[in-house]
Short mmCIF file of N, CA and C in Angstrom, two decimals:
data_model
loop_
_atom_site.label_atom_id
_atom_site.label_comp_id
_atom_site.label_asym_id
_atom_site.label_seq_id
_atom_site.Cartn_x
_atom_site.Cartn_y
_atom_site.Cartn_z
N MET A 1 -50.82 -3.13 -10.81
CA MET A 1 -50.72 -3.74 -9.49
C MET A 1 -49.37 -4.43 -9.32
N ARG A 2 -48.96 -5.19 -10.34
CA ARG A 2 -47.68 -5.89 -10.25
C ARG A 2 -46.53 -4.90 -10.13
N ARG A 3 -46.62 -3.78 -10.87
CA ARG A 3 -45.57 -2.78 -10.83
C ARG A 3 -45.50 -2.15 -9.43
N ALA A 4 -46.65 -1.88 -8.82
CA ALA A 4 -46.68 -1.30 -7.48
C ALA A 4 -46.11 -2.27 -6.45
N LEU A 5 -46.47 -3.55 -6.56
CA LEU A 5 -45.94 -4.57 -5.64
C LEU A 5 -44.44 -4.68 -5.79
N ARG A 6 -43.96 -4.68 -7.02
CA ARG A 6 -42.52 -4.78 -7.27
C ARG A 6 -41.80 -3.57 -6.66
N ALA A 7 -42.38 -2.38 -6.80
CA ALA A 7 -41.77 -1.18 -6.25
C ALA A 7 -41.70 -1.24 -4.73
N VAL A 8 -42.77 -1.71 -4.10
CA VAL A 8 -42.78 -1.82 -2.64
C VAL A 8 -41.74 -2.83 -2.18
N MET A 9 -41.65 -3.97 -2.84
CA MET A 9 -40.68 -5.00 -2.46
C MET A 9 -39.25 -4.50 -2.67
N THR A 10 -39.01 -3.77 -3.74
CA THR A 10 -37.68 -3.22 -4.00
C THR A 10 -37.31 -2.21 -2.93
N LEU A 11 -38.24 -1.34 -2.55
CA LEU A 11 -37.97 -0.37 -1.49
C LEU A 11 -37.71 -1.06 -0.15
N ALA A 12 -38.45 -2.12 0.15
CA ALA A 12 -38.23 -2.86 1.40
C ALA A 12 -36.84 -3.47 1.41
N ALA A 13 -36.44 -4.09 0.31
CA ALA A 13 -35.10 -4.68 0.23
C ALA A 13 -34.03 -3.61 0.35
N ALA A 14 -34.23 -2.48 -0.30
CA ALA A 14 -33.26 -1.39 -0.23
C ALA A 14 -33.17 -0.86 1.20
N GLY A 15 -34.29 -0.83 1.91
CA GLY A 15 -34.27 -0.36 3.29
C GLY A 15 -33.43 -1.25 4.18
N VAL A 16 -33.55 -2.57 3.99
CA VAL A 16 -32.75 -3.50 4.78
C VAL A 16 -31.28 -3.36 4.42
N MET A 17 -30.98 -3.29 3.13
CA MET A 17 -29.59 -3.23 2.70
C MET A 17 -28.99 -1.84 2.90
N GLY A 18 -29.83 -0.83 3.01
CA GLY A 18 -29.34 0.54 3.12
C GLY A 18 -29.05 0.97 4.54
N VAL A 19 -29.27 0.10 5.50
CA VAL A 19 -28.96 0.45 6.88
C VAL A 19 -27.48 0.78 6.95
N ALA A 20 -27.12 1.76 7.74
CA ALA A 20 -25.73 2.21 7.81
C ALA A 20 -24.78 1.04 7.97
N GLY A 21 -23.72 1.06 7.21
CA GLY A 21 -22.70 0.02 7.28
C GLY A 21 -21.92 0.14 8.57
N ALA A 22 -20.94 -0.73 8.72
CA ALA A 22 -20.11 -0.73 9.92
C ALA A 22 -19.45 0.62 10.08
N GLY A 23 -19.29 1.06 11.30
CA GLY A 23 -18.70 2.36 11.51
C GLY A 23 -18.10 2.50 12.89
N ALA A 24 -17.44 3.61 13.11
CA ALA A 24 -16.82 3.88 14.40
C ALA A 24 -17.87 4.37 15.38
N ALA A 25 -17.72 3.97 16.61
CA ALA A 25 -18.65 4.43 17.64
C ALA A 25 -17.98 4.37 18.99
N GLN A 26 -18.18 5.40 19.79
CA GLN A 26 -17.66 5.37 21.14
C GLN A 26 -18.74 4.91 22.10
N ALA A 27 -19.92 4.71 21.62
CA ALA A 27 -20.99 4.18 22.46
C ALA A 27 -21.56 2.97 21.72
N SER A 28 -22.81 3.01 21.38
CA SER A 28 -23.44 1.88 20.71
C SER A 28 -23.27 1.99 19.20
N ALA A 29 -23.36 0.84 18.52
CA ALA A 29 -23.20 0.81 17.06
C ALA A 29 -24.19 -0.17 16.47
N TYR A 30 -24.61 0.11 15.23
CA TYR A 30 -25.58 -0.73 14.53
C TYR A 30 -25.24 -0.68 13.06
N GLY A 31 -25.16 -1.83 12.42
CA GLY A 31 -24.86 -1.85 10.99
C GLY A 31 -25.29 -3.15 10.35
N ALA A 32 -25.36 -3.15 9.03
CA ALA A 32 -25.79 -4.32 8.28
C ALA A 32 -24.85 -4.57 7.12
N SER A 33 -24.65 -5.83 6.81
CA SER A 33 -23.85 -6.24 5.65
C SER A 33 -24.70 -7.19 4.82
N ALA A 34 -24.74 -6.95 3.52
CA ALA A 34 -25.52 -7.81 2.64
C ALA A 34 -24.94 -9.22 2.62
N ILE A 35 -25.82 -10.20 2.56
CA ILE A 35 -25.41 -11.59 2.42
C ILE A 35 -25.44 -11.91 0.93
N THR A 36 -24.29 -12.23 0.38
CA THR A 36 -24.19 -12.56 -1.04
C THR A 36 -24.97 -13.85 -1.31
N PRO A 37 -25.74 -13.92 -2.38
CA PRO A 37 -26.49 -15.15 -2.68
C PRO A 37 -25.57 -16.37 -2.75
N PHE A 38 -26.06 -17.50 -2.25
CA PHE A 38 -25.29 -18.74 -2.28
C PHE A 38 -26.24 -19.92 -2.23
N SER A 39 -25.72 -21.09 -2.54
CA SER A 39 -26.50 -22.33 -2.49
C SER A 39 -25.74 -23.37 -1.68
N TYR A 40 -26.48 -24.28 -1.07
CA TYR A 40 -25.87 -25.37 -0.30
C TYR A 40 -26.89 -26.49 -0.15
N THR A 41 -26.45 -27.62 0.38
CA THR A 41 -27.34 -28.76 0.62
C THR A 41 -27.59 -28.85 2.12
N ALA A 42 -28.86 -28.79 2.52
CA ALA A 42 -29.26 -28.84 3.92
C ALA A 42 -29.04 -30.25 4.47
N PRO A 43 -29.03 -30.40 5.81
CA PRO A 43 -28.85 -31.72 6.42
C PRO A 43 -29.87 -32.75 5.92
N SER A 44 -31.05 -32.30 5.54
CA SER A 44 -32.10 -33.21 5.05
C SER A 44 -31.83 -33.68 3.63
N GLY A 45 -30.83 -33.05 2.96
CA GLY A 45 -30.53 -33.39 1.59
C GLY A 45 -31.17 -32.44 0.59
N ALA A 46 -31.99 -31.53 1.08
CA ALA A 46 -32.66 -30.56 0.21
C ALA A 46 -31.68 -29.49 -0.25
N ALA A 47 -31.79 -29.10 -1.51
CA ALA A 47 -30.97 -28.02 -2.05
C ALA A 47 -31.56 -26.69 -1.59
N LYS A 48 -30.74 -25.80 -1.06
CA LYS A 48 -31.17 -24.48 -0.59
C LYS A 48 -30.43 -23.41 -1.39
N SER A 49 -31.15 -22.38 -1.80
CA SER A 49 -30.56 -21.24 -2.49
C SER A 49 -30.99 -19.97 -1.79
N VAL A 50 -30.04 -19.25 -1.25
CA VAL A 50 -30.31 -17.98 -0.58
C VAL A 50 -30.18 -16.88 -1.63
N PRO A 51 -31.28 -16.17 -1.96
CA PRO A 51 -31.25 -15.14 -3.00
C PRO A 51 -30.78 -13.79 -2.46
N TYR A 52 -30.70 -12.79 -3.34
CA TYR A 52 -30.47 -11.42 -2.89
C TYR A 52 -31.61 -11.01 -1.97
N GLY A 53 -31.31 -10.14 -1.02
CA GLY A 53 -32.37 -9.61 -0.17
C GLY A 53 -32.19 -9.90 1.30
N CYS A 54 -31.09 -10.56 1.69
CA CYS A 54 -30.87 -10.86 3.11
C CYS A 54 -29.63 -10.10 3.60
N ALA A 55 -29.62 -9.78 4.89
CA ALA A 55 -28.51 -9.03 5.48
C ALA A 55 -28.19 -9.57 6.86
N LEU A 56 -26.92 -9.48 7.23
CA LEU A 56 -26.46 -9.77 8.58
C LEU A 56 -26.41 -8.44 9.31
N ILE A 57 -27.18 -8.33 10.38
CA ILE A 57 -27.26 -7.09 11.15
C ILE A 57 -26.52 -7.29 12.47
N HIS A 58 -25.63 -6.36 12.77
CA HIS A 58 -24.77 -6.45 13.95
C HIS A 58 -24.99 -5.23 14.82
N SER A 59 -25.33 -5.45 16.08
CA SER A 59 -25.51 -4.31 16.99
C SER A 59 -24.71 -4.51 18.26
N ILE A 60 -24.18 -3.40 18.75
CA ILE A 60 -23.39 -3.39 19.98
C ILE A 60 -23.95 -2.31 20.88
N SER A 61 -24.11 -2.63 22.15
CA SER A 61 -24.48 -1.62 23.14
C SER A 61 -23.33 -1.51 24.12
N GLY A 62 -22.99 -0.29 24.48
CA GLY A 62 -21.91 -0.09 25.43
C GLY A 62 -21.29 1.27 25.27
N GLU A 63 -20.13 1.43 25.88
CA GLU A 63 -19.42 2.70 25.79
C GLU A 63 -17.92 2.42 25.83
N GLY A 64 -17.21 3.02 24.87
CA GLY A 64 -15.76 2.79 24.79
C GLY A 64 -15.46 1.32 24.59
N VAL A 65 -14.59 0.77 25.42
CA VAL A 65 -14.20 -0.63 25.29
C VAL A 65 -15.06 -1.55 26.16
N SER A 66 -16.09 -1.00 26.78
CA SER A 66 -17.00 -1.78 27.60
C SER A 66 -18.25 -2.12 26.78
N ILE A 67 -18.43 -3.40 26.49
CA ILE A 67 -19.57 -3.85 25.70
C ILE A 67 -20.58 -4.51 26.64
N SER A 68 -21.77 -3.93 26.71
CA SER A 68 -22.79 -4.48 27.60
C SER A 68 -23.65 -5.53 26.91
N ALA A 69 -23.81 -5.43 25.58
CA ALA A 69 -24.59 -6.42 24.84
C ALA A 69 -24.16 -6.39 23.38
N GLN A 70 -24.26 -7.53 22.73
CA GLN A 70 -23.91 -7.63 21.32
C GLN A 70 -24.82 -8.68 20.68
N THR A 71 -25.47 -8.32 19.57
CA THR A 71 -26.36 -9.26 18.91
C THR A 71 -26.10 -9.31 17.41
N ALA A 72 -26.46 -10.45 16.84
CA ALA A 72 -26.41 -10.66 15.40
C ALA A 72 -27.79 -11.13 14.97
N THR A 73 -28.31 -10.54 13.92
CA THR A 73 -29.63 -10.88 13.40
C THR A 73 -29.51 -11.06 11.90
N VAL A 74 -30.24 -12.03 11.36
CA VAL A 74 -30.35 -12.17 9.91
C VAL A 74 -31.75 -11.71 9.55
N ASP A 75 -31.83 -10.78 8.61
CA ASP A 75 -33.12 -10.26 8.18
C ASP A 75 -33.18 -10.31 6.67
N CYS A 76 -34.34 -10.65 6.15
CA CYS A 76 -34.55 -10.72 4.70
C CYS A 76 -35.73 -9.85 4.32
N ALA A 77 -35.69 -9.33 3.10
CA ALA A 77 -36.77 -8.49 2.58
C ALA A 77 -37.14 -8.96 1.19
N GLY A 78 -38.30 -8.51 0.72
CA GLY A 78 -38.74 -8.83 -0.63
C GLY A 78 -38.91 -10.33 -0.85
N TRP A 79 -38.49 -10.80 -2.02
CA TRP A 79 -38.63 -12.21 -2.39
C TRP A 79 -37.96 -13.14 -1.38
N ALA A 80 -36.80 -12.75 -0.88
CA ALA A 80 -36.07 -13.59 0.07
C ALA A 80 -36.88 -13.83 1.34
N ALA A 81 -37.61 -12.82 1.80
CA ALA A 81 -38.40 -12.95 3.03
C ALA A 81 -39.57 -13.91 2.87
N MET A 82 -39.97 -14.14 1.63
CA MET A 82 -41.10 -15.04 1.38
C MET A 82 -40.66 -16.50 1.23
N GLN A 83 -39.37 -16.74 1.22
CA GLN A 83 -38.87 -18.11 1.08
C GLN A 83 -38.85 -18.79 2.45
N ASP A 84 -39.11 -20.07 2.47
CA ASP A 84 -39.19 -20.83 3.72
C ASP A 84 -37.86 -21.52 4.02
N SER A 85 -37.41 -21.41 5.24
CA SER A 85 -36.26 -22.17 5.74
C SER A 85 -35.00 -22.00 4.90
N LEU A 86 -34.58 -20.76 4.67
CA LEU A 86 -33.38 -20.50 3.87
C LEU A 86 -32.08 -20.87 4.58
N PHE A 87 -32.04 -20.66 5.88
CA PHE A 87 -30.80 -20.84 6.64
C PHE A 87 -30.92 -22.02 7.60
N CYS A 88 -30.04 -23.00 7.46
CA CYS A 88 -30.06 -24.18 8.33
C CYS A 88 -28.82 -24.19 9.22
N ASP A 89 -29.03 -24.59 10.47
CA ASP A 89 -27.96 -24.71 11.45
C ASP A 89 -27.03 -23.49 11.43
N VAL A 90 -27.59 -22.36 11.82
CA VAL A 90 -26.88 -21.08 11.81
C VAL A 90 -25.95 -20.98 13.01
N ARG A 91 -24.76 -20.46 12.75
CA ARG A 91 -23.80 -20.18 13.83
C ARG A 91 -23.21 -18.81 13.56
N VAL A 92 -23.06 -18.02 14.60
CA VAL A 92 -22.36 -16.75 14.48
C VAL A 92 -21.18 -16.77 15.42
N SER A 93 -20.12 -16.13 15.00
CA SER A 93 -18.91 -16.03 15.80
C SER A 93 -18.67 -14.55 16.09
N PHE A 94 -18.58 -14.20 17.36
CA PHE A 94 -18.28 -12.84 17.78
C PHE A 94 -16.77 -12.74 17.98
N VAL A 95 -16.10 -11.91 17.20
CA VAL A 95 -14.64 -11.84 17.21
C VAL A 95 -14.20 -10.42 17.53
N PHE A 96 -13.26 -10.28 18.44
CA PHE A 96 -12.69 -8.99 18.80
C PHE A 96 -11.21 -9.02 18.42
N THR A 97 -10.79 -8.03 17.64
CA THR A 97 -9.40 -7.97 17.20
C THR A 97 -8.83 -6.63 17.64
N SER A 98 -7.68 -6.67 18.34
CA SER A 98 -7.06 -5.44 18.83
C SER A 98 -6.43 -4.68 17.68
N THR A 99 -6.04 -3.43 17.94
CA THR A 99 -5.41 -2.62 16.90
C THR A 99 -4.08 -3.22 16.45
N SER A 100 -3.46 -4.05 17.27
CA SER A 100 -2.21 -4.70 16.87
C SER A 100 -2.46 -5.97 16.05
N GLY A 101 -3.75 -6.34 15.89
CA GLY A 101 -4.09 -7.51 15.08
C GLY A 101 -4.31 -8.79 15.86
N ALA A 102 -4.15 -8.74 17.17
CA ALA A 102 -4.33 -9.94 17.99
C ALA A 102 -5.82 -10.18 18.27
N VAL A 103 -6.26 -11.42 18.09
CA VAL A 103 -7.63 -11.77 18.43
C VAL A 103 -7.70 -11.87 19.95
N VAL A 104 -8.55 -11.03 20.54
CA VAL A 104 -8.61 -10.95 21.99
C VAL A 104 -9.75 -11.73 22.60
N ASP A 105 -10.75 -12.10 21.81
CA ASP A 105 -11.88 -12.85 22.34
C ASP A 105 -12.68 -13.40 21.16
N GLN A 106 -13.19 -14.61 21.32
CA GLN A 106 -14.04 -15.17 20.27
C GLN A 106 -15.09 -16.04 20.95
N ARG A 107 -16.35 -15.78 20.66
CA ARG A 107 -17.45 -16.53 21.23
C ARG A 107 -18.43 -16.90 20.13
N ASP A 108 -19.01 -18.09 20.22
CA ASP A 108 -19.98 -18.54 19.23
C ASP A 108 -21.36 -18.68 19.86
N ALA A 109 -22.37 -18.52 19.04
CA ALA A 109 -23.75 -18.79 19.42
C ALA A 109 -24.38 -19.47 18.21
N SER A 110 -25.33 -20.39 18.45
CA SER A 110 -25.89 -21.12 17.31
C SER A 110 -27.37 -21.41 17.49
N LEU A 111 -28.02 -21.69 16.36
CA LEU A 111 -29.42 -22.11 16.31
C LEU A 111 -29.49 -23.34 15.42
N SER A 112 -30.10 -24.40 15.90
CA SER A 112 -30.25 -25.59 15.06
C SER A 112 -31.58 -25.52 14.32
N GLY A 113 -31.69 -26.29 13.26
CA GLY A 113 -32.90 -26.29 12.45
C GLY A 113 -32.80 -25.29 11.32
N CYS A 114 -33.84 -25.24 10.51
CA CYS A 114 -33.87 -24.34 9.35
C CYS A 114 -34.94 -23.27 9.54
N ARG A 115 -34.62 -22.04 9.14
CA ARG A 115 -35.56 -20.93 9.25
C ARG A 115 -35.11 -19.78 8.36
N THR A 116 -36.02 -18.89 8.06
CA THR A 116 -35.69 -17.66 7.35
C THR A 116 -35.84 -16.49 8.30
N LEU A 117 -36.90 -16.46 9.06
CA LEU A 117 -37.15 -15.38 10.01
C LEU A 117 -36.85 -15.85 11.43
N GLY A 118 -36.62 -14.93 12.33
CA GLY A 118 -36.40 -15.27 13.72
C GLY A 118 -34.98 -15.69 14.04
N ILE A 119 -34.02 -15.28 13.22
CA ILE A 119 -32.61 -15.61 13.49
C ILE A 119 -32.01 -14.43 14.24
N ARG A 120 -31.83 -14.60 15.53
CA ARG A 120 -31.25 -13.56 16.39
C ARG A 120 -30.43 -14.25 17.46
N LEU A 121 -29.15 -13.92 17.50
CA LEU A 121 -28.24 -14.54 18.46
C LEU A 121 -27.48 -13.46 19.22
N SER A 122 -27.25 -13.70 20.51
CA SER A 122 -26.53 -12.75 21.35
C SER A 122 -25.21 -13.34 21.79
N ASN A 123 -24.26 -12.45 22.05
CA ASN A 123 -22.97 -12.89 22.55
C ASN A 123 -23.16 -13.42 23.97
N PRO A 124 -22.86 -14.70 24.20
CA PRO A 124 -23.09 -15.29 25.52
C PRO A 124 -22.15 -14.76 26.60
N ARG A 125 -21.08 -14.04 26.21
CA ARG A 125 -20.11 -13.55 27.18
C ARG A 125 -20.31 -12.09 27.59
N ALA A 126 -21.28 -11.41 27.02
CA ALA A 126 -21.50 -9.99 27.37
C ALA A 126 -22.14 -9.92 28.75
N PRO A 127 -21.82 -8.92 29.55
CA PRO A 127 -20.95 -7.79 29.28
C PRO A 127 -19.47 -8.19 29.38
N LEU A 128 -18.63 -7.42 28.66
CA LEU A 128 -17.20 -7.69 28.67
C LEU A 128 -16.42 -6.45 28.30
N GLU A 129 -15.14 -6.47 28.65
CA GLU A 129 -14.22 -5.39 28.32
C GLU A 129 -13.29 -5.91 27.23
N VAL A 130 -13.07 -5.10 26.20
CA VAL A 130 -12.18 -5.48 25.11
C VAL A 130 -11.14 -4.39 24.92
N SER A 131 -10.11 -4.68 24.15
CA SER A 131 -9.11 -3.68 23.79
C SER A 131 -9.62 -2.87 22.62
N PRO A 132 -9.12 -1.66 22.42
CA PRO A 132 -9.50 -0.92 21.22
C PRO A 132 -9.16 -1.74 19.97
N GLY A 133 -10.01 -1.66 18.98
CA GLY A 133 -9.81 -2.43 17.75
C GLY A 133 -11.12 -2.59 17.01
N ARG A 134 -11.43 -3.82 16.63
CA ARG A 134 -12.65 -4.11 15.86
C ARG A 134 -13.45 -5.22 16.53
N ALA A 135 -14.76 -5.02 16.56
CA ALA A 135 -15.70 -6.06 17.01
C ALA A 135 -16.45 -6.52 15.78
N CYS A 136 -16.37 -7.80 15.47
CA CYS A 136 -17.01 -8.33 14.27
C CYS A 136 -17.92 -9.50 14.63
N VAL A 137 -18.86 -9.74 13.75
CA VAL A 137 -19.69 -10.94 13.83
C VAL A 137 -19.61 -11.61 12.47
N LYS A 138 -19.45 -12.94 12.47
CA LYS A 138 -19.37 -13.71 11.23
C LYS A 138 -20.50 -14.73 11.22
N LEU A 139 -21.15 -14.87 10.07
CA LEU A 139 -22.28 -15.78 9.91
C LEU A 139 -21.85 -17.05 9.19
N TYR A 140 -22.14 -18.20 9.80
CA TYR A 140 -21.88 -19.51 9.20
C TYR A 140 -23.20 -20.26 9.07
N VAL A 141 -23.32 -21.06 8.02
CA VAL A 141 -24.55 -21.80 7.76
C VAL A 141 -24.21 -23.27 7.53
N ASN A 142 -25.04 -24.17 8.07
CA ASN A 142 -24.97 -25.59 7.75
C ASN A 142 -23.64 -26.23 8.11
N GLY A 143 -22.99 -25.77 9.17
CA GLY A 143 -21.74 -26.36 9.60
C GLY A 143 -20.54 -26.04 8.73
N GLU A 144 -20.70 -25.12 7.79
CA GLU A 144 -19.59 -24.76 6.90
C GLU A 144 -18.51 -24.00 7.66
N ARG A 145 -17.29 -24.06 7.16
CA ARG A 145 -16.16 -23.38 7.80
C ARG A 145 -15.92 -21.98 7.23
N THR A 146 -16.57 -21.66 6.12
CA THR A 146 -16.42 -20.35 5.49
C THR A 146 -17.59 -19.46 5.88
N ALA A 147 -17.27 -18.26 6.36
CA ALA A 147 -18.32 -17.32 6.74
C ALA A 147 -19.06 -16.84 5.50
N ARG A 148 -20.38 -16.76 5.59
CA ARG A 148 -21.20 -16.27 4.47
C ARG A 148 -21.37 -14.76 4.51
N ALA A 149 -21.15 -14.13 5.66
CA ALA A 149 -21.22 -12.67 5.78
C ALA A 149 -20.47 -12.26 7.04
N THR A 150 -19.95 -11.04 7.02
CA THR A 150 -19.24 -10.47 8.17
C THR A 150 -19.65 -9.01 8.32
N SER A 151 -19.83 -8.56 9.55
CA SER A 151 -20.12 -7.16 9.84
C SER A 151 -19.26 -6.73 11.02
N CYS A 152 -18.60 -5.58 10.90
CA CYS A 152 -17.67 -5.13 11.94
C CYS A 152 -17.91 -3.69 12.36
N HIS A 153 -17.45 -3.36 13.56
CA HIS A 153 -17.49 -2.00 14.10
C HIS A 153 -16.15 -1.70 14.75
N VAL A 154 -15.77 -0.45 14.72
CA VAL A 154 -14.57 0.00 15.40
C VAL A 154 -14.90 0.20 16.88
N VAL A 155 -14.04 -0.31 17.75
CA VAL A 155 -14.20 -0.12 19.19
C VAL A 155 -13.05 0.78 19.64
N SER A 156 -13.39 1.92 20.22
CA SER A 156 -12.35 2.85 20.66
C SER A 156 -12.55 3.21 22.13
N SER A 157 -11.47 3.63 22.75
CA SER A 157 -11.54 3.95 24.17
C SER A 157 -12.08 5.34 24.42
#
């Protein structure tokens, strides 16, 4: 029984992490980036440890350089999904960088409090037009200045 449960949990984690990575798209795009395990101290003073098994999922709807919607979701599988309140004071930054390297737009969305499930944030500025380049989302936790995960897509005309 334990072996079967372990196999199911491993397959679930692999399914979350195996979602297609960032890629080029002339219409909509969907991809996931694994969140590397890390530890931090929550605002309450509690020590938090985020284990393997969580991913930052980035989706874009639109066509060419016209983005109609953009969302960032944190999803966990296996052991990580069973942990309570892994992520505190989550913030995501939606960043658009042109092919010349210039940042053309940056918008943040945030959720206060601590949670493991139900982390889904949308770009508050969509719909919008961007230059060809890259559309990325960066995940920040607990007011930190260093992103814990990044997921990007190529935006082409």
